[in-house]
């Protein structure tokens, strides 16, 4: 019996030593940038675990930073809006944009930041793609990631469960090893502010053969997968549910005295035409009207930067041109931080000399006139860009989309 006890004691000591060594390795590697450890170039200076588990990394940041200002949205918000902008008066500030996020994930991270207890200001960056029904099913957030439940209440003991995952789990250990191995490799880098630095995405554009080729890739992905069944009762039900989640963010912000500004992102004119070629233009306009009605009901500013303007209609380099660099866009779906800065300048009342016709307040009383101007501007772009239109029409036919939505009243 004594021998068995001794064996068990040795086994327990061995397991404890292994756990301590694993925790120490994950603590020092710190792939999610969560711990206050010495930063060593080539070892742990870059928290590359953001590449594998951005939800976890950004949830940890909410608890660590307890931001007073946040940016919410998908990859466009994550890469193009900088919380260093002076419009974010409440500090500290953090970019909680997440690539591919649907509105359900955005809502959960809003509730997480609200529960942290310091939130004063929110920029919510919107795209119709965030209402894609499949995202609601595919973007369930694992239990150990957030400290709050679906209603926004803190879950007792969740912080210890999450810490155990970060220090002792196999997936976190794999992220630590991967982060260590790729410190000098060209992978995506996330800044301490939460913004995704654009150099890796620039190299991706180069690998894809330039801005036009990269745009075609983005547009093909949209037409192949996004908002394909918008006439079904299932879509209508999902749309109503997501609109209610949007209304919840707006009403909770008002209730808690949080300044909320909402922007519809400045997509390129080509991507505006993608919506028309996919037969989605009527839905896009209805979505904007719905957002405007909810925002106005709580006195919240809604800005629409998606219309065709001098900057959003930046000429696309020709086919095969991999050398010319666009000023405002990486590809038609993603704009650069310099355009994001102009968006923030408009929202927060700062003057700028570039893009004078970019964006407008969208309100129920003026929505019809604003949307009519956007239709007319897109119609003029269509008439002046037959090569772009032909490329997108060919993609739409390939993926069984359309027919193109009529731009009623445009001309």
CSV table of C-alpha atoms in Angstrom, one decimal:
chain,number,residue,atom,x,y,z
A,1,UNK,CA,0.0,0.0,0.0
A,2,UNK,CA,2.8,2.4,0.9
A,3,UNK,CA,4.4,1.6,-2.5
A,4,UNK,CA,1.2,2.5,-4.3
A,5,UNK,CA,0.9,5.7,-2.4
A,6,UNK,CA,4.5,6.6,-3.2
A,7,UNK,CA,3.9,5.8,-6.9
A,8,UNK,CA,0.8,8.0,-7.0
A,9,UNK,CA,2.7,10.8,-5.2
A,10,UNK,CA,5.5,10.6,-7.8
A,11,UNK,CA,2.9,10.6,-10.6
A,12,UNK,CA,1.1,13.6,-9.1
A,13,UNK,CA,4.4,15.5,-8.8
A,14,UNK,CA,5.3,14.6,-12.4
A,15,UNK,CA,2.0,15.8,-13.6
A,16,UNK,CA,2.3,19.0,-11.6
A,17,UNK,CA,5.8,19.6,-13.0
A,18,UNK,CA,4.6,19.1,-16.6
A,19,UNK,CA,1.6,21.5,-16.0
A,20,UNK,CA,3.9,24.1,-14.4
A,21,UNK,CA,6.4,23.8,-17.4
A,22,UNK,CA,3.5,24.1,-19.9
A,23,UNK,CA,2.0,27.1,-18.1
A,24,UNK,CA,5.4,28.7,-17.9
A,25,UNK,CA,6.0,28.2,-21.7
A,26,UNK,CA,2.6,29.6,-22.6
A,27,UNK,CA,3.0,32.5,-20.2
A,28,UNK,CA,6.4,33.5,-21.6
A,29,UNK,CA,5.4,32.9,-25.3
A,30,UNK,CA,2.2,34.9,-24.6
A,31,UNK,CA,0.7,34.5,-28.0
A,32,UNK,CA,-2.3,36.7,-27.2
A,33,UNK,CA,-0.4,39.6,-25.7
A,34,UNK,CA,-2.2,39.1,-22.4
A,35,UNK,CA,0.6,39.1,-19.8
A,36,UNK,CA,3.2,41.6,-18.7
A,37,UNK,CA,6.3,39.7,-19.7
A,38,UNK,CA,9.6,40.9,-21.1
A,39,UNK,CA,9.3,41.3,-24.9
A,40,UNK,CA,12.2,39.7,-26.8
A,41,UNK,CA,12.6,40.1,-30.6
A,42,UNK,CA,12.3,36.8,-32.3
A,43,UNK,CA,10.8,35.1,-29.3
A,44,UNK,CA,7.6,36.8,-28.1
A,45,UNK,CA,7.6,40.4,-29.3
A,46,UNK,CA,4.7,39.9,-31.7
A,47,UNK,CA,1.5,38.3,-30.3
A,48,UNK,CA,0.8,36.1,-33.3
A,49,UNK,CA,-1.9,34.1,-31.6
A,50,UNK,CA,-4.3,36.7,-33.0
A,51,UNK,CA,-3.9,34.9,-36.3
A,52,UNK,CA,-5.4,31.7,-34.9
A,53,UNK,CA,-7.8,32.8,-32.1
A,54,UNK,CA,-8.7,36.5,-32.6
A,55,UNK,CA,-11.9,36.1,-30.6
A,56,UNK,CA,-10.0,34.9,-27.5
A,57,UNK,CA,-7.2,37.5,-28.0
A,58,UNK,CA,-9.6,40.4,-28.2
A,59,UNK,CA,-11.7,39.1,-25.4
A,60,UNK,CA,-8.6,39.0,-23.2
A,61,UNK,CA,-7.8,42.5,-24.3
A,62,UNK,CA,-11.3,43.7,-23.1
A,63,UNK,CA,-10.6,42.4,-19.6
A,64,UNK,CA,-7.0,43.7,-19.6
A,65,UNK,CA,-7.5,47.1,-21.1
A,66,UNK,CA,-11.1,47.8,-19.9
A,67,UNK,CA,-11.5,50.3,-22.8
A,68,UNK,CA,-13.5,53.5,-22.5
A,69,UNK,CA,-13.8,53.7,-26.3
A,70,UNK,CA,-14.1,50.8,-28.7
A,71,UNK,CA,-14.5,50.2,-32.4
A,72,UNK,CA,-16.8,47.4,-33.4
A,73,UNK,CA,-17.2,45.7,-36.8
A,74,UNK,CA,-15.6,43.3,-39.3
A,75,UNK,CA,-12.3,43.2,-41.1
A,76,UNK,CA,-12.9,46.6,-42.6
A,77,UNK,CA,-13.1,48.2,-39.1
A,78,UNK,CA,-10.3,46.0,-37.8
A,79,UNK,CA,-7.8,47.2,-40.4
A,80,UNK,CA,-8.9,50.7,-41.3
A,81,UNK,CA,-10.0,52.6,-38.2
A,82,UNK,CA,-7.5,53.8,-35.7
A,83,UNK,CA,-8.4,54.3,-32.1
A,84,UNK,CA,-5.5,56.8,-31.9
A,85,UNK,CA,-7.8,59.3,-33.8
A,86,UNK,CA,-8.5,62.3,-31.6
A,87,UNK,CA,-12.2,61.7,-32.0
A,88,UNK,CA,-12.0,59.0,-29.4
A,89,UNK,CA,-11.9,61.3,-26.4
A,90,UNK,CA,-12.4,58.6,-23.8
A,91,UNK,CA,-9.3,56.6,-23.0
A,92,UNK,CA,-8.1,53.9,-23.1
A,93,UNK,CA,-9.4,52.9,-26.5
A,94,UNK,CA,-9.3,49.6,-28.3
A,95,UNK,CA,-10.2,48.2,-31.8
A,96,UNK,CA,-12.6,45.3,-31.3
A,97,UNK,CA,-13.1,44.7,-35.0
A,98,UNK,CA,-12.9,41.0,-36.0
A,99,UNK,CA,-12.4,39.7,-39.5
A,100,UNK,CA,-15.6,38.1,-40.9
A,101,UNK,CA,-17.7,39.1,-37.9
A,102,UNK,CA,-21.4,39.0,-38.1
A,103,UNK,CA,-23.7,41.2,-36.1
A,104,UNK,CA,-24.1,38.4,-33.4
A,105,UNK,CA,-20.4,38.4,-32.6
A,106,UNK,CA,-20.3,42.2,-32.7
A,107,UNK,CA,-23.2,42.3,-30.1
A,108,UNK,CA,-21.4,39.9,-27.8
A,109,UNK,CA,-18.2,41.9,-27.8
A,110,UNK,CA,-20.2,45.1,-27.2
A,111,UNK,CA,-21.8,43.4,-24.1
A,112,UNK,CA,-18.4,42.2,-23.0
A,113,UNK,CA,-17.0,45.8,-23.2
A,114,UNK,CA,-20.0,47.2,-21.4
A,115,UNK,CA,-19.7,44.7,-18.6
A,116,UNK,CA,-16.0,45.7,-18.1
A,117,UNK,CA,-17.5,48.8,-16.6
A,118,UNK,CA,-15.6,51.7,-18.3
A,119,UNK,CA,-17.3,52.1,-21.7
A,120,UNK,CA,-18.1,55.7,-22.8
A,121,UNK,CA,-17.8,55.7,-26.6
A,122,UNK,CA,-18.5,53.3,-29.4
A,123,UNK,CA,-17.9,53.5,-33.2
A,124,UNK,CA,-20.0,50.8,-34.8
A,125,UNK,CA,-18.9,50.1,-38.4
A,126,UNK,CA,-21.6,48.4,-40.4
A,127,UNK,CA,-21.9,46.3,-43.7
A,128,UNK,CA,-25.0,44.5,-45.0
A,129,UNK,CA,-22.8,41.3,-45.1
A,130,UNK,CA,-22.9,41.3,-41.3
A,131,UNK,CA,-26.6,40.3,-41.7
A,132,UNK,CA,-25.6,37.1,-43.6
A,133,UNK,CA,-27.8,34.4,-41.8
A,134,UNK,CA,-25.1,31.7,-42.0
A,135,UNK,CA,-22.8,33.7,-39.7
A,136,UNK,CA,-25.3,33.4,-36.8
A,137,UNK,CA,-24.9,29.6,-36.9
A,138,UNK,CA,-21.2,29.5,-37.7
A,139,UNK,CA,-19.9,32.1,-35.2
A,140,UNK,CA,-20.9,30.7,-31.9
A,141,UNK,CA,-18.4,31.9,-29.3
A,142,UNK,CA,-16.9,29.1,-27.2
A,143,UNK,CA,-17.8,29.3,-23.5
A,144,UNK,CA,-14.3,30.0,-22.2
A,145,UNK,CA,-13.7,33.0,-24.4
A,146,UNK,CA,-16.0,35.7,-23.0
A,147,UNK,CA,-16.6,36.5,-19.3
A,148,UNK,CA,-20.3,37.3,-20.0
A,149,UNK,CA,-23.2,35.1,-21.2
A,150,UNK,CA,-25.6,35.8,-24.0
A,151,UNK,CA,-27.4,38.4,-21.9
A,152,UNK,CA,-24.2,40.3,-21.0
A,153,UNK,CA,-24.1,39.1,-17.4
A,154,UNK,CA,-20.7,38.1,-15.9
A,155,UNK,CA,-20.4,34.3,-15.4
A,156,UNK,CA,-18.9,33.4,-12.0
A,157,UNK,CA,-15.6,31.6,-12.3
A,158,UNK,CA,-15.3,32.1,-16.1
A,159,UNK,CA,-12.0,34.1,-15.7
A,160,UNK,CA,-10.3,31.1,-14.1
A,161,UNK,CA,-11.7,28.8,-16.8
A,162,UNK,CA,-10.3,31.1,-19.4
A,163,UNK,CA,-6.9,31.4,-17.7
A,164,UNK,CA,-6.6,27.6,-17.5
A,165,UNK,CA,-7.3,27.4,-21.2
A,166,UNK,CA,-4.7,30.1,-22.0
A,167,UNK,CA,-2.0,28.5,-19.8
A,168,UNK,CA,-2.7,24.8,-20.0
A,169,UNK,CA,-4.7,23.8,-23.1
A,170,UNK,CA,-3.4,22.1,-26.1
A,171,UNK,CA,-4.8,24.7,-28.6
A,172,UNK,CA,-3.2,27.5,-26.6
A,173,UNK,CA,0.1,25.6,-26.5
A,174,UNK,CA,0.0,25.1,-30.2
A,175,UNK,CA,-0.6,28.9,-30.7
A,176,UNK,CA,2.4,29.6,-28.4
A,177,UNK,CA,4.6,27.4,-30.5
A,178,UNK,CA,3.3,28.7,-33.8
A,179,UNK,CA,3.8,32.3,-32.6
A,180,UNK,CA,7.3,31.6,-31.5
A,181,UNK,CA,8.2,29.9,-34.9
A,182,UNK,CA,6.7,32.8,-37.0
A,183,UNK,CA,8.2,35.8,-35.2
A,184,UNK,CA,10.2,36.6,-38.3
A,185,UNK,CA,7.8,35.3,-40.9
A,186,UNK,CA,5.4,37.5,-43.0
A,187,UNK,CA,2.2,36.8,-41.1
A,188,UNK,CA,-0.5,39.3,-40.0
A,189,UNK,CA,0.5,41.5,-37.1
A,190,UNK,CA,-1.9,43.0,-34.7
A,191,UNK,CA,-1.0,46.3,-33.0
A,192,UNK,CA,-1.4,46.9,-29.3
A,193,UNK,CA,-4.5,49.0,-30.1
A,194,UNK,CA,-6.2,45.9,-31.6
A,195,UNK,CA,-5.9,47.2,-35.2
A,196,UNK,CA,-4.6,44.7,-37.8
A,197,UNK,CA,-1.5,46.2,-39.5
A,198,UNK,CA,-1.9,46.3,-43.2
A,199,UNK,CA,1.5,45.2,-44.5
A,200,UNK,CA,0.6,41.5,-44.7
A,201,UNK,CA,-2.6,42.3,-46.6
A,202,UNK,CA,-0.5,44.5,-48.9
A,203,UNK,CA,1.7,41.5,-49.7
A,204,UNK,CA,-1.4,39.4,-50.2
A,205,UNK,CA,-2.6,41.8,-52.9
A,206,UNK,CA,0.8,41.5,-54.6
A,207,UNK,CA,0.7,37.7,-54.4
A,208,UNK,CA,-2.8,37.8,-56.1
A,209,UNK,CA,-1.4,39.9,-59.0
A,210,UNK,CA,-2.4,43.5,-58.0
A,211,UNK,CA,-5.5,45.4,-57.0
A,212,UNK,CA,-7.8,44.3,-59.9
A,213,UNK,CA,-7.0,40.6,-59.4
A,214,UNK,CA,-7.4,40.9,-55.7
A,215,UNK,CA,-10.7,42.7,-56.2
A,216,UNK,CA,-12.0,40.0,-58.5
A,217,UNK,CA,-11.1,37.4,-55.8
A,218,UNK,CA,-13.0,39.4,-53.1
A,219,UNK,CA,-16.0,39.9,-55.4
A,220,UNK,CA,-16.1,36.2,-56.4
A,221,UNK,CA,-16.1,35.2,-52.8
A,222,UNK,CA,-19.0,37.5,-52.1
A,223,UNK,CA,-21.1,36.3,-55.1
A,224,UNK,CA,-20.4,32.7,-54.4
A,225,UNK,CA,-21.4,32.7,-50.7
A,226,UNK,CA,-23.0,35.8,-49.4
A,227,UNK,CA,-26.7,36.7,-49.1
A,228,UNK,CA,-27.8,34.1,-51.6
A,229,UNK,CA,-31.3,33.4,-50.3
A,230,UNK,CA,-32.8,36.7,-49.4
A,231,UNK,CA,-36.3,36.0,-50.5
A,232,UNK,CA,-37.0,33.1,-48.2
A,233,UNK,CA,-38.9,33.2,-44.9
A,234,UNK,CA,-35.8,31.9,-43.1
A,235,UNK,CA,-33.9,34.9,-44.3
A,236,UNK,CA,-36.7,37.3,-43.3
A,237,UNK,CA,-36.8,35.7,-39.8
A,238,UNK,CA,-33.0,36.0,-39.4
A,239,UNK,CA,-33.0,39.6,-40.7
A,240,UNK,CA,-35.6,40.6,-38.1
A,241,UNK,CA,-33.6,38.9,-35.3
A,242,UNK,CA,-30.4,40.6,-36.3
A,243,UNK,CA,-32.1,44.0,-36.7
A,244,UNK,CA,-33.4,43.5,-33.1
A,245,UNK,CA,-29.8,42.8,-32.0
A,246,UNK,CA,-28.7,46.1,-33.7
A,247,UNK,CA,-31.6,47.9,-31.9
A,248,UNK,CA,-30.4,46.4,-28.6
A,249,UNK,CA,-26.9,47.8,-29.1
A,250,UNK,CA,-28.4,51.2,-29.8
A,251,UNK,CA,-30.8,51.2,-26.9
A,252,UNK,CA,-28.2,49.9,-24.4
A,253,UNK,CA,-25.8,52.6,-25.4
A,254,UNK,CA,-28.5,55.2,-24.8
A,255,UNK,CA,-29.4,53.6,-21.4
A,256,UNK,CA,-25.8,53.5,-20.2
A,257,UNK,CA,-24.9,57.0,-21.4
A,258,UNK,CA,-22.5,55.6,-24.1
A,259,UNK,CA,-21.9,57.8,-27.1
A,260,UNK,CA,-22.6,55.7,-30.1
A,261,UNK,CA,-21.7,56.7,-33.7
A,262,UNK,CA,-22.7,54.3,-36.5
A,263,UNK,CA,-21.0,54.3,-39.9
A,264,UNK,CA,-21.7,52.3,-43.1
A,265,UNK,CA,-18.3,51.6,-44.5
A,266,UNK,CA,-16.9,53.2,-47.7
A,267,UNK,CA,-16.8,50.3,-50.1
A,268,UNK,CA,-15.4,50.9,-53.6
A,269,UNK,CA,-17.8,51.7,-56.4
A,270,UNK,CA,-17.1,48.2,-57.9
A,271,UNK,CA,-18.3,46.6,-54.7
A,272,UNK,CA,-21.4,48.8,-54.8
A,273,UNK,CA,-22.1,47.4,-58.3
A,274,UNK,CA,-21.6,43.9,-57.0
A,275,UNK,CA,-24.7,44.4,-54.8
A,276,UNK,CA,-26.6,45.5,-57.9
A,277,UNK,CA,-25.3,42.6,-60.0
A,278,UNK,CA,-26.3,40.1,-57.3
A,279,UNK,CA,-29.9,41.5,-57.3
A,280,UNK,CA,-29.4,42.9,-53.8
A,281,UNK,CA,-29.8,46.6,-54.3
A,282,UNK,CA,-33.4,46.8,-53.0
A,283,UNK,CA,-32.4,44.9,-49.9
A,284,UNK,CA,-29.4,47.2,-49.4
A,285,UNK,CA,-31.6,50.3,-49.5
A,286,UNK,CA,-34.2,48.7,-47.2
A,287,UNK,CA,-31.4,47.8,-44.7
A,288,UNK,CA,-30.2,51.4,-44.7
A,289,UNK,CA,-33.7,52.7,-44.1
A,290,UNK,CA,-34.1,50.2,-41.2
A,291,UNK,CA,-30.8,51.2,-39.6
A,292,UNK,CA,-31.8,54.9,-40.0
A,293,UNK,CA,-35.1,54.4,-38.3
A,294,UNK,CA,-33.6,52.6,-35.3
A,295,UNK,CA,-30.8,55.1,-34.9
A,296,UNK,CA,-33.0,58.1,-35.2
A,297,UNK,CA,-35.3,56.7,-32.5
A,298,UNK,CA,-32.5,57.0,-30.0
A,299,UNK,CA,-30.9,60.2,-31.3
A,300,UNK,CA,-27.9,58.3,-32.6
A,301,UNK,CA,-25.9,59.5,-35.6
A,302,UNK,CA,-25.8,57.2,-38.6
A,303,UNK,CA,-23.4,58.1,-41.4
A,304,UNK,CA,-23.4,56.4,-44.8
A,305,UNK,CA,-20.0,56.4,-46.6
A,306,UNK,CA,-20.9,53.6,-49.1
A,307,UNK,CA,-22.1,55.8,-51.9
A,308,UNK,CA,-20.1,56.4,-55.1
A,309,UNK,CA,-17.8,59.5,-54.7
A,310,UNK,CA,-14.5,60.7,-56.0
A,311,UNK,CA,-12.5,58.6,-53.5
A,312,UNK,CA,-14.7,55.5,-53.5
A,313,UNK,CA,-14.6,55.5,-57.3
A,314,UNK,CA,-10.8,55.5,-57.3
A,315,UNK,CA,-9.7,54.1,-60.7
A,316,UNK,CA,-8.8,50.4,-60.6
A,317,UNK,CA,-5.5,49.5,-62.3
A,318,UNK,CA,-5.9,47.6,-65.5
A,319,UNK,CA,-5.9,43.8,-65.9
A,320,UNK,CA,-2.4,42.5,-65.5
A,321,UNK,CA,-1.1,45.7,-63.8
A,322,UNK,CA,0.5,44.5,-60.6
A,323,UNK,CA,2.7,47.6,-60.2
A,324,UNK,CA,0.3,50.5,-59.8
A,325,UNK,CA,-0.7,51.2,-56.2
A,326,UNK,CA,-4.1,52.5,-55.2
A,327,UNK,CA,-4.3,55.4,-52.7
A,328,UNK,CA,-7.5,54.6,-50.9
A,329,UNK,CA,-8.1,50.8,-51.4
A,330,UNK,CA,-6.3,47.5,-51.2
A,331,UNK,CA,-9.1,45.9,-53.2
A,332,UNK,CA,-12.7,46.7,-53.8
A,333,UNK,CA,-13.9,45.3,-50.5
A,334,UNK,CA,-11.3,46.9,-48.2
A,335,UNK,CA,-10.2,50.5,-47.8
A,336,UNK,CA,-7.0,51.8,-46.4
A,337,UNK,CA,-6.4,53.4,-43.0
A,338,UNK,CA,-5.9,56.8,-44.7
A,339,UNK,CA,-9.5,56.6,-45.9
A,340,UNK,CA,-10.6,55.4,-42.5
A,341,UNK,CA,-9.1,58.5,-41.0
A,342,UNK,CA,-11.2,60.7,-43.3
A,343,UNK,CA,-14.3,58.8,-42.3
A,344,UNK,CA,-13.4,59.5,-38.6
A,345,UNK,CA,-12.7,63.1,-39.4
A,346,UNK,CA,-16.2,63.5,-40.8
A,347,UNK,CA,-17.9,61.7,-37.9
A,348,UNK,CA,-16.1,63.6,-35.3
A,349,UNK,CA,-16.3,67.0,-36.9
A,350,UNK,CA,-12.7,67.5,-38.1
A,351,UNK,CA,-12.0,69.3,-41.4
A,352,UNK,CA,-10.0,67.6,-44.2
A,353,UNK,CA,-9.1,68.6,-47.8
A,354,UNK,CA,-9.5,65.1,-49.4
A,355,UNK,CA,-12.7,63.4,-50.5
A,356,UNK,CA,-15.0,66.4,-50.1
A,357,UNK,CA,-18.1,64.4,-51.3
A,358,UNK,CA,-17.5,61.4,-49.1
A,359,UNK,CA,-20.4,60.4,-46.8
A,360,UNK,CA,-23.6,61.9,-45.6
A,361,UNK,CA,-25.8,61.6,-42.5
A,362,UNK,CA,-28.6,59.2,-43.1
A,363,UNK,CA,-31.9,60.1,-41.4
A,364,UNK,CA,-35.5,58.8,-42.1
A,365,UNK,CA,-36.7,62.3,-43.3
A,366,UNK,CA,-34.0,62.6,-45.9
A,367,UNK,CA,-33.3,58.9,-46.7
A,368,UNK,CA,-35.2,58.9,-49.9
A,369,UNK,CA,-33.3,61.8,-51.3
A,370,UNK,CA,-30.0,60.4,-50.1
A,371,UNK,CA,-30.6,57.0,-51.6
A,372,UNK,CA,-31.8,58.5,-54.9
A,373,UNK,CA,-28.5,60.4,-55.2
A,374,UNK,CA,-26.6,57.2,-54.5
A,375,UNK,CA,-28.5,55.4,-57.2
A,376,UNK,CA,-27.8,58.2,-59.7
A,377,UNK,CA,-24.1,58.3,-58.8
A,378,UNK,CA,-23.8,54.5,-59.3
A,379,UNK,CA,-25.6,54.7,-62.6
A,380,UNK,CA,-23.1,57.3,-63.8
A,381,UNK,CA,-20.2,55.1,-62.7
A,382,UNK,CA,-21.8,52.1,-64.5
A,383,UNK,CA,-22.0,54.1,-67.7
A,384,UNK,CA,-18.4,55.3,-67.4
A,385,UNK,CA,-16.8,51.9,-66.5
A,386,UNK,CA,-17.9,49.2,-69.0
A,387,UNK,CA,-14.8,47.0,-68.3
A,388,UNK,CA,-15.5,46.8,-64.6
A,389,UNK,CA,-19.2,46.2,-65.2
A,390,UNK,CA,-18.5,43.4,-67.7
A,391,UNK,CA,-16.1,41.7,-65.2
A,392,UNK,CA,-18.6,41.8,-62.4
A,393,UNK,CA,-21.5,40.7,-64.6
A,394,UNK,CA,-19.5,37.7,-65.7
A,395,UNK,CA,-18.8,36.7,-62.1
A,396,UNK,CA,-22.5,37.1,-61.2
A,397,UNK,CA,-23.5,34.8,-64.1
A,398,UNK,CA,-20.8,32.3,-63.0
A,399,UNK,CA,-22.3,32.0,-59.5
A,400,UNK,CA,-25.9,32.2,-60.6
A,401,UNK,CA,-26.6,35.6,-59.2
A,402,UNK,CA,-28.9,38.3,-60.4
A,403,UNK,CA,-30.5,39.5,-62.5
A,404,UNK,CA,-29.0,43.0,-61.8
A,405,UNK,CA,-31.2,45.1,-59.6
A,406,UNK,CA,-32.8,48.1,-61.4
A,407,UNK,CA,-31.5,51.4,-60.1
A,408,UNK,CA,-34.9,52.9,-60.2
A,409,UNK,CA,-34.9,56.7,-60.6
A,410,UNK,CA,-31.3,56.8,-61.5
A,411,UNK,CA,-29.9,58.7,-64.4
